[in-house]
Amino acid sequence: MKTITTTEITNEVKRLCIEAANIIEDDVLNEIRKASKNECGLAKSILEQIIENDELAKNENIPLCQDTGITVVFVELGNKVFIDGDINEAINEGVRLGYTEGYLRKSVVKSPINRINTKDNTPAIIHVKLVVGDNLKITVCPKGAGSENMSKVKMLLPAEGIKGIEDFVVNTIKEAGGRACPPLIVGVGIGGDLEKCALLAKEALLRDINDSSNDEDAKILEDDLLNKINSTNIGPMGLGGNITAFKVNVNLYPCHIASLPVAVNIQCHASRHKVVVL
Ligand code: SF4
């Protein structure tokens, strides 16, 4: 049995919150650089400004976007790990310290009705998965509201098939237009039930931009959807261009014979997540 202290968890979450807010992922930045070479005019200039912004944020250790998000935390907890206290409280304390000491914008309200700011960005949204092994993996993923607000879930009928899925995904992106701050990474969850497909879509955003699905059907869908989304010419920040999305990631899961749940979770160009394995 491996013992991991709540203090270790808090310190790591605090570090990950600050790093995620300030340092863009290498795979995303490379993709923005590649895209800037394939655009011209205004689209090219926007991408060059995003690159400059991301480099400046990293070098100056300041947030790459003013919206430092609600903090989504994915935990994989091994069955041979013992934690000496409350993991949820340890994670929230890490978020509290990260957002206050890192001078990150606090964007969480206590209740969706009273809208009073909690002033420390807690509580985080925490997803814990039990796995086999002696590791604790923590992924911190700040999620801005601009792209999250344009995300959708729909319960399709099985007869609507691939066409129904593709129409729903592409229409969701068209409706989002510039409001989701493209170029995007698009997470698509298909199957499960209402909440499972939404979670599949969010998990799809964590994948390295260079990786595709191992499932042949999902991979074909990822390529088709990317072509269709980039044919919309929404372009960088919605002002026209060839690159509306860098990547579409599809996750599949078994579902009821009478259901076809589909979720689209949109991630803007400020795609942020940091991982630690303890
Ligand atoms: S959608 Fe993304 S880039 Fe746009 S304001 Fe929100 S976090 Fe920032």
PDB file of C-alpha atoms and ligand atoms in Angstrom:
ATOM      1  CA  MET A   1       0.000   0.000   0.000  1.00  0.00           C
ATOM      2  CA  LYS A   2       1.331   3.464  -0.886  1.00  0.00           C
ATOM      3  CA  THR A   3       0.475   6.349   1.452  1.00  0.00           C
ATOM      4  CA  ILE A   4      -0.127   9.774  -0.082  1.00  0.00           C
ATOM      5  CA  THR A   5      -0.777  12.707   2.225  1.00  0.00           C
ATOM      6  CA  THR A   6      -3.485  15.303   1.747  1.00  0.00           C
ATOM      7  CA  THR A   7      -0.731  17.956   2.021  1.00  0.00           C
ATOM      8  CA  GLU A   8       1.016  16.460  -1.037  1.00  0.00           C
ATOM      9  CA  ILE A   9      -2.275  16.480  -2.957  1.00  0.00           C
ATOM     10  CA  THR A  10      -3.009  20.094  -1.994  1.00  0.00           C
ATOM     11  CA  ASN A  11       0.476  21.284  -2.987  1.00  0.00           C
ATOM     12  CA  GLU A  12       0.335  19.502  -6.347  1.00  0.00           C
ATOM     13  CA  VAL A  13      -3.163  20.779  -7.169  1.00  0.00           C
ATOM     14  CA  LYS A  14      -2.078  24.325  -6.293  1.00  0.00           C
ATOM     15  CA  ARG A  15       0.930  24.033  -8.637  1.00  0.00           C
ATOM     16  CA  LEU A  16      -1.146  22.505 -11.438  1.00  0.00           C
ATOM     17  CA  CYS A  17      -3.799  25.264 -11.198  1.00  0.00           C
ATOM     18  CA  ILE A  18      -1.158  27.973 -11.686  1.00  0.00           C
ATOM     19  CA  GLU A  19       0.731  26.110 -14.435  1.00  0.00           C
ATOM     20  CA  ALA A  20      -2.466  25.264 -16.305  1.00  0.00           C
ATOM     21  CA  ALA A  21      -3.603  28.891 -16.289  1.00  0.00           C
ATOM     22  CA  ASN A  22      -0.246  30.278 -17.441  1.00  0.00           C
ATOM     23  CA  ILE A  23       1.351  27.668 -19.692  1.00  0.00           C
ATOM     24  CA  ILE A  24      -0.366  26.430 -22.838  1.00  0.00           C
ATOM     25  CA  GLU A  25       0.122  22.771 -23.747  1.00  0.00           C
ATOM     26  CA  ASP A  26       3.014  22.191 -26.213  1.00  0.00           C
ATOM     27  CA  ASP A  27       0.850  20.103 -28.544  1.00  0.00           C
ATOM     28  CA  VAL A  28      -1.732  22.909 -28.756  1.00  0.00           C
ATOM     29  CA  LEU A  29       0.845  25.652 -29.328  1.00  0.00           C
ATOM     30  CA  ASN A  30       2.481  23.585 -32.098  1.00  0.00           C
ATOM     31  CA  GLU A  31      -0.925  23.189 -33.719  1.00  0.00           C
ATOM     32  CA  ILE A  32      -1.561  26.951 -33.583  1.00  0.00           C
ATOM     33  CA  ARG A  33       1.869  27.542 -35.172  1.00  0.00           C
ATOM     34  CA  LYS A  34       1.079  25.007 -37.927  1.00  0.00           C
ATOM     35  CA  ALA A  35      -2.333  26.616 -38.530  1.00  0.00           C
ATOM     36  CA  SER A  36      -0.810  30.097 -38.821  1.00  0.00           C
ATOM     37  CA  LYS A  37       1.262  28.829 -41.757  1.00  0.00           C
ATOM     38  CA  ASN A  38      -1.906  27.597 -43.503  1.00  0.00           C
ATOM     39  CA  GLU A  39      -3.898  30.804 -43.116  1.00  0.00           C
ATOM     40  CA  CYS A  40      -3.504  34.236 -44.665  1.00  0.00           C
ATOM     41  CA  GLY A  41      -4.760  37.771 -44.008  1.00  0.00           C
ATOM     42  CA  LEU A  42      -6.810  38.370 -40.867  1.00  0.00           C
ATOM     43  CA  ALA A  43      -6.945  34.667 -39.893  1.00  0.00           C
ATOM     44  CA  LYS A  44      -3.131  34.466 -39.975  1.00  0.00           C
ATOM     45  CA  SER A  45      -2.765  37.659 -38.004  1.00  0.00           C
ATOM     46  CA  ILE A  46      -5.184  36.399 -35.291  1.00  0.00           C
ATOM     47  CA  LEU A  47      -3.250  33.147 -34.934  1.00  0.00           C
ATOM     48  CA  GLU A  48       0.048  35.048 -34.708  1.00  0.00           C
ATOM     49  CA  GLN A  49      -1.441  37.196 -31.924  1.00  0.00           C
ATOM     50  CA  ILE A  50      -2.580  34.058 -30.071  1.00  0.00           C
ATOM     51  CA  ILE A  51       0.964  32.628 -30.347  1.00  0.00           C
ATOM     52  CA  GLU A  52       2.468  35.887 -29.062  1.00  0.00           C
ATOM     53  CA  ASN A  53      -0.066  35.947 -26.209  1.00  0.00           C
ATOM     54  CA  ASP A  54       0.662  32.342 -25.208  1.00  0.00           C
ATOM     55  CA  GLU A  55       4.442  32.863 -25.295  1.00  0.00           C
ATOM     56  CA  LEU A  56       4.139  36.066 -23.259  1.00  0.00           C
ATOM     57  CA  ALA A  57       1.934  34.345 -20.663  1.00  0.00           C
ATOM     58  CA  LYS A  58       4.485  31.557 -20.257  1.00  0.00           C
ATOM     59  CA  ASN A  59       7.499  33.870 -20.037  1.00  0.00           C
ATOM     60  CA  GLU A  60       5.857  36.385 -17.673  1.00  0.00           C
ATOM     61  CA  ASN A  61       4.053  33.682 -15.633  1.00  0.00           C
ATOM     62  CA  ILE A  62       0.635  35.298 -16.102  1.00  0.00           C
ATOM     63  CA  PRO A  63      -2.686  33.774 -17.257  1.00  0.00           C
ATOM     64  CA  LEU A  64      -2.994  33.235 -21.001  1.00  0.00           C
ATOM     65  CA  CYS A  65      -6.690  34.183 -20.806  1.00  0.00           C
ATOM     66  CA  GLN A  66      -8.605  36.385 -18.361  1.00  0.00           C
ATOM     67  CA  ASP A  67     -11.121  33.550 -17.891  1.00  0.00           C
ATOM     68  CA  THR A  68      -9.148  31.124 -15.734  1.00  0.00           C
ATOM     69  CA  GLY A  69     -12.195  28.905 -15.598  1.00  0.00           C
ATOM     70  CA  ILE A  70     -14.049  26.679 -13.230  1.00  0.00           C
ATOM     71  CA  THR A  71     -11.593  23.986 -12.118  1.00  0.00           C
ATOM     72  CA  VAL A  72     -12.415  20.504 -13.367  1.00  0.00           C
ATOM     73  CA  VAL A  73     -10.289  17.802 -11.737  1.00  0.00           C
ATOM     74  CA  PHE A  74     -10.048  14.212 -12.960  1.00  0.00           C
ATOM     75  CA  VAL A  75      -8.666  11.726 -10.435  1.00  0.00           C
ATOM     76  CA  GLU A  76      -7.582   8.135 -11.071  1.00  0.00           C
ATOM     77  CA  LEU A  77      -7.198   6.497  -7.683  1.00  0.00           C
ATOM     78  CA  GLY A  78      -5.333   3.187  -7.519  1.00  0.00           C
ATOM     79  CA  ASN A  79      -6.673   0.448  -5.235  1.00  0.00           C
ATOM     80  CA  LYS A  80      -3.264   0.218  -3.524  1.00  0.00           C
ATOM     81  CA  VAL A  81      -3.208   3.895  -2.506  1.00  0.00           C
ATOM     82  CA  PHE A  82      -4.041   5.063   1.013  1.00  0.00           C
ATOM     83  CA  ILE A  83      -4.850   8.749   1.512  1.00  0.00           C
ATOM     84  CA  ASP A  84      -4.562  10.064   5.074  1.00  0.00           C
ATOM     85  CA  GLY A  85      -7.668  12.267   4.908  1.00  0.00           C
ATOM     86  CA  ASP A  86     -10.387  13.738   2.682  1.00  0.00           C
ATOM     87  CA  ILE A  87      -9.234  13.839  -0.959  1.00  0.00           C
ATOM     88  CA  ASN A  88     -12.034  16.229  -1.976  1.00  0.00           C
ATOM     89  CA  GLU A  89     -11.075  18.742   0.714  1.00  0.00           C
ATOM     90  CA  ALA A  90      -7.369  18.369  -0.210  1.00  0.00           C
ATOM     91  CA  ILE A  91      -8.132  19.134  -3.864  1.00  0.00           C
ATOM     92  CA  ASN A  92     -10.342  22.116  -3.004  1.00  0.00           C
ATOM     93  CA  GLU A  93      -7.652  23.506  -0.710  1.00  0.00           C
ATOM     94  CA  GLY A  94      -5.171  23.221  -3.624  1.00  0.00           C
ATOM     95  CA  VAL A  95      -7.591  25.123  -5.874  1.00  0.00           C
ATOM     96  CA  ARG A  96      -8.134  27.749  -3.159  1.00  0.00           C
ATOM     97  CA  LEU A  97      -4.369  28.321  -2.762  1.00  0.00           C
ATOM     98  CA  GLY A  98      -3.639  28.143  -6.496  1.00  0.00           C
ATOM     99  CA  TYR A  99      -6.241  30.746  -7.407  1.00  0.00           C
ATOM    100  CA  THR A 100      -5.398  33.145  -4.575  1.00  0.00           C
ATOM    101  CA  GLU A 101      -1.584  32.883  -4.562  1.00  0.00           C
ATOM    102  CA  GLY A 102      -1.449  32.662  -8.371  1.00  0.00           C
ATOM    103  CA  TYR A 103      -3.658  35.782  -8.735  1.00  0.00           C
ATOM    104  CA  LEU A 104      -6.051  33.879 -11.002  1.00  0.00           C
ATOM    105  CA  ARG A 105      -9.566  35.189 -11.593  1.00  0.00           C
ATOM    106  CA  LYS A 106     -12.122  33.645  -9.252  1.00  0.00           C
ATOM    107  CA  SER A 107     -15.069  32.636 -11.414  1.00  0.00           C
ATOM    108  CA  VAL A 108     -17.215  30.392  -9.237  1.00  0.00           C
ATOM    109  CA  VAL A 109     -20.498  31.445  -7.602  1.00  0.00           C
ATOM    110  CA  LYS A 110     -21.906  29.713  -4.544  1.00  0.00           C
ATOM    111  CA  SER A 111     -25.318  29.100  -6.090  1.00  0.00           C
ATOM    112  CA  PRO A 112     -26.529  29.472  -9.677  1.00  0.00           C
ATOM    113  CA  ILE A 113     -29.477  31.379  -8.205  1.00  0.00           C
ATOM    114  CA  ASN A 114     -27.859  33.824  -5.747  1.00  0.00           C
ATOM    115  CA  ARG A 115     -24.683  34.316  -7.904  1.00  0.00           C
ATOM    116  CA  ILE A 116     -22.478  35.200  -4.899  1.00  0.00           C
ATOM    117  CA  ASN A 117     -18.786  34.636  -5.701  1.00  0.00           C
ATOM    118  CA  THR A 118     -17.032  32.108  -3.432  1.00  0.00           C
ATOM    119  CA  LYS A 119     -13.900  34.280  -3.865  1.00  0.00           C
ATOM    120  CA  ASP A 120     -11.456  31.360  -4.098  1.00  0.00           C
ATOM    121  CA  ASN A 121     -12.727  29.460  -7.178  1.00  0.00           C
ATOM    122  CA  THR A 122     -13.963  26.528  -5.077  1.00  0.00           C
ATOM    123  CA  PRO A 123     -15.616  24.139  -5.188  1.00  0.00           C
ATOM    124  CA  ALA A 124     -13.874  22.309  -8.002  1.00  0.00           C
ATOM    125  CA  ILE A 125     -15.770  19.786 -10.124  1.00  0.00           C
ATOM    126  CA  ILE A 126     -14.099  16.515  -9.142  1.00  0.00           C
ATOM    127  CA  HIS A 127     -14.443  13.207 -11.003  1.00  0.00           C
ATOM    128  CA  VAL A 128     -12.896  10.202  -9.235  1.00  0.00           C
ATOM    129  CA  LYS A 129     -12.322   6.927 -11.058  1.00  0.00           C
ATOM    130  CA  LEU A 130     -11.153   3.836  -9.153  1.00  0.00           C
ATOM    131  CA  VAL A 131      -8.406   1.951 -10.998  1.00  0.00           C
ATOM    132  CA  VAL A 132      -6.026  -0.917 -10.276  1.00  0.00           C
ATOM    133  CA  GLY A 133      -2.512  -0.034  -9.096  1.00  0.00           C
ATOM    134  CA  ASP A 134      -0.544   2.102  -6.645  1.00  0.00           C
ATOM    135  CA  ASN A 135      -0.714   5.471  -8.393  1.00  0.00           C
ATOM    136  CA  LEU A 136      -2.816   8.566  -7.915  1.00  0.00           C
ATOM    137  CA  LYS A 137      -3.200  10.511 -11.172  1.00  0.00           C
ATOM    138  CA  ILE A 138      -4.590  14.046 -10.979  1.00  0.00           C
ATOM    139  CA  THR A 139      -5.509  16.108 -14.046  1.00  0.00           C
ATOM    140  CA  VAL A 140      -6.417  19.742 -13.504  1.00  0.00           C
ATOM    141  CA  CYS A 141      -8.426  21.259 -16.323  1.00  0.00           C
ATOM    142  CA  PRO A 142      -9.619  24.877 -15.973  1.00  0.00           C
ATOM    143  CA  LYS A 143     -12.650  25.348 -18.235  1.00  0.00           C
ATOM    144  CA  GLY A 144     -13.631  28.805 -19.459  1.00  0.00           C
ATOM    145  CA  ALA A 145     -17.309  29.682 -19.843  1.00  0.00           C
ATOM    146  CA  GLY A 146     -17.154  30.961 -23.435  1.00  0.00           C
ATOM    147  CA  SER A 147     -16.635  27.526 -24.960  1.00  0.00           C
ATOM    148  CA  GLU A 148     -18.446  25.592 -22.211  1.00  0.00           C
ATOM    149  CA  ASN A 149     -21.613  27.660 -22.698  1.00  0.00           C
ATOM    150  CA  MET A 150     -21.796  26.654 -26.359  1.00  0.00           C
ATOM    151  CA  SER A 151     -21.536  22.911 -25.579  1.00  0.00           C
ATOM    152  CA  LYS A 152     -24.594  20.652 -25.898  1.00  0.00           C
ATOM    153  CA  VAL A 153     -26.104  17.258 -25.129  1.00  0.00           C
ATOM    154  CA  LYS A 154     -28.847  15.650 -27.196  1.00  0.00           C
ATOM    155  CA  MET A 155     -30.653  12.334 -26.927  1.00  0.00           C
ATOM    156  CA  LEU A 156     -30.931  11.195 -30.553  1.00  0.00           C
ATOM    157  CA  LEU A 157     -32.951   8.228 -31.748  1.00  0.00           C
ATOM    158  CA  PRO A 158     -30.882   5.270 -32.994  1.00  0.00           C
ATOM    159  CA  ALA A 159     -32.506   5.613 -36.460  1.00  0.00           C
ATOM    160  CA  GLU A 160     -30.898   9.051 -36.833  1.00  0.00           C
ATOM    161  CA  GLY A 161     -27.552   7.252 -37.097  1.00  0.00           C
ATOM    162  CA  ILE A 162     -24.253   8.755 -38.261  1.00  0.00           C
ATOM    163  CA  LYS A 163     -25.987  11.534 -40.208  1.00  0.00           C
ATOM    164  CA  GLY A 164     -27.908  12.603 -37.104  1.00  0.00           C
ATOM    165  CA  ILE A 165     -24.712  12.625 -35.048  1.00  0.00           C
ATOM    166  CA  GLU A 166     -22.752  14.618 -37.631  1.00  0.00           C
ATOM    167  CA  ASP A 167     -25.549  17.156 -38.163  1.00  0.00           C
ATOM    168  CA  PHE A 168     -25.854  17.704 -34.415  1.00  0.00           C
ATOM    169  CA  VAL A 169     -22.096  18.195 -33.926  1.00  0.00           C
ATOM    170  CA  VAL A 170     -21.603  20.480 -36.937  1.00  0.00           C
ATOM    171  CA  ASN A 171     -24.702  22.576 -36.134  1.00  0.00           C
ATOM    172  CA  THR A 172     -23.482  22.987 -32.551  1.00  0.00           C
ATOM    173  CA  ILE A 173     -20.179  24.373 -33.858  1.00  0.00           C
ATOM    174  CA  LYS A 174     -21.958  26.643 -36.375  1.00  0.00           C
ATOM    175  CA  GLU A 175     -24.195  28.024 -33.628  1.00  0.00           C
ATOM    176  CA  ALA A 176     -21.151  28.658 -31.426  1.00  0.00           C
ATOM    177  CA  GLY A 177     -19.469  30.662 -34.209  1.00  0.00           C
ATOM    178  CA  GLY A 178     -16.879  33.060 -32.797  1.00  0.00           C
ATOM    179  CA  ARG A 179     -18.310  32.974 -29.261  1.00  0.00           C
ATOM    180  CA  ALA A 180     -16.376  29.829 -28.328  1.00  0.00           C
ATOM    181  CA  CYS A 181     -13.029  31.454 -29.342  1.00  0.00           C
ATOM    182  CA  PRO A 182     -11.987  29.146 -32.208  1.00  0.00           C
ATOM    183  CA  PRO A 183      -9.827  27.398 -33.368  1.00  0.00           C
ATOM    184  CA  LEU A 184     -11.373  24.684 -31.244  1.00  0.00           C
ATOM    185  CA  ILE A 185     -10.769  21.225 -29.950  1.00  0.00           C
ATOM    186  CA  VAL A 186     -14.096  19.399 -30.084  1.00  0.00           C
ATOM    187  CA  GLY A 187     -14.832  16.599 -27.636  1.00  0.00           C
ATOM    188  CA  VAL A 188     -17.661  14.286 -28.703  1.00  0.00           C
ATOM    189  CA  GLY A 189     -19.158  11.649 -26.436  1.00  0.00           C
ATOM    190  CA  ILE A 190     -21.479   9.073 -27.987  1.00  0.00           C
ATOM    191  CA  GLY A 191     -23.324   6.410 -26.023  1.00  0.00           C
ATOM    192  CA  GLY A 192     -23.925   5.700 -22.351  1.00  0.00           C
ATOM    193  CA  ASP A 193     -26.781   7.799 -21.001  1.00  0.00           C
ATOM    194  CA  LEU A 194     -27.381  11.519 -20.483  1.00  0.00           C
ATOM    195  CA  GLU A 195     -24.572  12.199 -17.989  1.00  0.00           C
ATOM    196  CA  LYS A 196     -22.171   9.544 -19.265  1.00  0.00           C
ATOM    197  CA  CYS A 197     -22.014  10.972 -22.794  1.00  0.00           C
ATOM    198  CA  ALA A 198     -21.313  14.463 -21.388  1.00  0.00           C
ATOM    199  CA  LEU A 199     -18.439  13.054 -19.329  1.00  0.00           C
ATOM    200  CA  LEU A 200     -17.102  11.138 -22.361  1.00  0.00           C
ATOM    201  CA  ALA A 201     -17.060  14.403 -24.323  1.00  0.00           C
ATOM    202  CA  LYS A 202     -15.164  16.238 -21.569  1.00  0.00           C
ATOM    203  CA  GLU A 203     -12.639  13.405 -21.196  1.00  0.00           C
ATOM    204  CA  ALA A 204     -12.099  13.529 -24.969  1.00  0.00           C
ATOM    205  CA  LEU A 205     -10.663  17.050 -24.531  1.00  0.00           C
ATOM    206  CA  LEU A 206      -7.788  15.686 -22.450  1.00  0.00           C
ATOM    207  CA  ARG A 207      -6.338  13.628 -25.304  1.00  0.00           C
ATOM    208  CA  ASP A 208      -3.023  14.718 -26.892  1.00  0.00           C
ATOM    209  CA  ILE A 209      -3.833  16.623 -30.066  1.00  0.00           C
ATOM    210  CA  ASN A 210      -1.695  14.220 -32.129  1.00  0.00           C
ATOM    211  CA  ASP A 211      -3.578  11.095 -30.998  1.00  0.00           C
ATOM    212  CA  SER A 212      -6.669   9.644 -32.649  1.00  0.00           C
ATOM    213  CA  SER A 213      -9.183   7.156 -31.286  1.00  0.00           C
ATOM    214  CA  ASN A 214      -8.158   3.481 -31.268  1.00  0.00           C
ATOM    215  CA  ASP A 215     -11.679   2.588 -32.384  1.00  0.00           C
ATOM    216  CA  GLU A 216     -11.921   2.471 -36.196  1.00  0.00           C
ATOM    217  CA  ASP A 217     -15.538   3.801 -36.300  1.00  0.00           C
ATOM    218  CA  ALA A 218     -14.668   6.669 -33.966  1.00  0.00           C
ATOM    219  CA  LYS A 219     -11.554   7.539 -35.973  1.00  0.00           C
ATOM    220  CA  ILE A 220     -13.514   7.744 -39.249  1.00  0.00           C
ATOM    221  CA  LEU A 221     -16.054   9.989 -37.521  1.00  0.00           C
ATOM    222  CA  GLU A 222     -13.280  12.213 -36.107  1.00  0.00           C
ATOM    223  CA  ASP A 223     -11.816  12.786 -39.601  1.00  0.00           C
ATOM    224  CA  ASP A 224     -15.228  13.373 -41.241  1.00  0.00           C
ATOM    225  CA  LEU A 225     -16.332  15.796 -38.547  1.00  0.00           C
ATOM    226  CA  LEU A 226     -13.066  17.753 -38.695  1.00  0.00           C
ATOM    227  CA  ASN A 227     -13.435  18.196 -42.480  1.00  0.00           C
ATOM    228  CA  LYS A 228     -17.059  19.291 -42.141  1.00  0.00           C
ATOM    229  CA  ILE A 229     -16.307  21.729 -39.300  1.00  0.00           C
ATOM    230  CA  ASN A 230     -13.397  23.273 -41.196  1.00  0.00           C
ATOM    231  CA  SER A 231     -15.609  23.639 -44.298  1.00  0.00           C
ATOM    232  CA  THR A 232     -17.806  26.080 -42.347  1.00  0.00           C
ATOM    233  CA  ASN A 233     -15.086  28.762 -42.728  1.00  0.00           C
ATOM    234  CA  ILE A 234     -15.905  30.126 -39.267  1.00  0.00           C
ATOM    235  CA  GLY A 235     -12.137  30.436 -38.838  1.00  0.00           C
ATOM    236  CA  PRO A 236      -9.979  31.855 -36.027  1.00  0.00           C
ATOM    237  CA  MET A 237     -12.140  33.880 -33.580  1.00  0.00           C
ATOM    238  CA  GLY A 238     -15.067  33.512 -35.987  1.00  0.00           C
ATOM    239  CA  LEU A 239     -13.679  36.030 -38.483  1.00  0.00           C
ATOM    240  CA  GLY A 240     -13.287  33.590 -41.381  1.00  0.00           C
ATOM    241  CA  GLY A 241     -10.591  31.132 -42.386  1.00  0.00           C
ATOM    242  CA  ASN A 242      -9.697  27.527 -43.059  1.00  0.00           C
ATOM    243  CA  ILE A 243      -9.093  26.417 -39.458  1.00  0.00           C
ATOM    244  CA  THR A 244     -12.188  26.374 -37.237  1.00  0.00           C
ATOM    245  CA  ALA A 245     -11.063  23.291 -35.288  1.00  0.00           C
ATOM    246  CA  PHE A 246      -7.674  21.706 -34.761  1.00  0.00           C
ATOM    247  CA  LYS A 247      -9.074  18.369 -33.741  1.00  0.00           C
ATOM    248  CA  VAL A 248     -12.229  16.363 -33.093  1.00  0.00           C
ATOM    249  CA  ASN A 249     -11.889  13.636 -30.440  1.00  0.00           C
ATOM    250  CA  VAL A 250     -14.655  11.043 -30.254  1.00  0.00           C
ATOM    251  CA  ASN A 251     -15.218   8.710 -27.289  1.00  0.00           C
ATOM    252  CA  LEU A 252     -17.717   5.852 -27.577  1.00  0.00           C
ATOM    253  CA  TYR A 253     -19.497   3.815 -24.874  1.00  0.00           C
ATOM    254  CA  PRO A 254     -22.167   1.073 -24.972  1.00  0.00           C
ATOM    255  CA  CYS A 255     -25.758   2.295 -24.686  1.00  0.00           C
ATOM    256  CA  HIS A 256     -29.413   1.180 -24.509  1.00  0.00           C
ATOM    257  CA  ILE A 257     -30.896  -0.345 -27.699  1.00  0.00           C
ATOM    258  CA  ALA A 258     -33.402   2.519 -27.876  1.00  0.00           C
ATOM    259  CA  SER A 259     -30.932   5.378 -27.182  1.00  0.00           C
ATOM    260  CA  LEU A 260     -28.280   7.365 -29.019  1.00  0.00           C
ATOM    261  CA  PRO A 261     -26.989  10.000 -26.577  1.00  0.00           C
ATOM    262  CA  VAL A 262     -24.521  12.519 -28.058  1.00  0.00           C
ATOM    263  CA  ALA A 263     -22.608  15.294 -26.280  1.00  0.00           C
ATOM    264  CA  VAL A 264     -20.412  18.001 -27.765  1.00  0.00           C
ATOM    265  CA  ASN A 265     -17.979  19.654 -25.369  1.00  0.00           C
ATOM    266  CA  ILE A 266     -16.253  22.585 -27.010  1.00  0.00           C
ATOM    267  CA  GLN A 267     -12.755  23.665 -25.994  1.00  0.00           C
ATOM    268  CA  CYS A 268     -11.444  27.028 -27.158  1.00  0.00           C
ATOM    269  CA  HIS A 269      -7.875  27.648 -28.348  1.00  0.00           C
ATOM    270  CA  ALA A 270      -6.912  28.256 -24.681  1.00  0.00           C
ATOM    271  CA  SER A 271      -6.874  24.509 -24.110  1.00  0.00           C
ATOM    272  CA  ARG A 272      -5.429  23.954 -20.657  1.00  0.00           C
ATOM    273  CA  HIS A 273      -4.792  20.896 -18.550  1.00  0.00           C
ATOM    274  CA  LYS A 274      -1.896  19.690 -16.409  1.00  0.00           C
ATOM    275  CA  VAL A 275      -1.268  16.232 -15.016  1.00  0.00           C
ATOM    276  CA  VAL A 276       0.650  14.748 -12.118  1.00  0.00           C
ATOM    277  CA  VAL A 277       1.101  11.124 -11.112  1.00  0.00           C
ATOM    278  CA  LEU A 278       1.908  10.517  -7.435  1.00  0.00           C
TER     279      LEU A 278
HETATM  280  S1  SF4 B   1     -13.581  30.774 -24.525  1.00  0.00           S
HETATM  281 FE1  SF4 B   1     -11.435  30.310 -23.982  1.00  0.00          FE
HETATM  282  S2  SF4 B   1     -10.172  31.900 -24.966  1.00  0.00           S
HETATM  283 FE2  SF4 B   1     -12.331  32.583 -24.977  1.00  0.00          FE
HETATM  284  S3  SF4 B   1     -12.487  33.865 -23.140  1.00  0.00           S
HETATM  285 FE3  SF4 B   1     -13.149  31.782 -22.559  1.00  0.00          FE
HETATM  286  S4  SF4 B   1     -11.300  30.733 -21.814  1.00  0.00           S
HETATM  287 FE4  SF4 B   1     -10.641  32.580 -22.888  1.00  0.00          FE
END
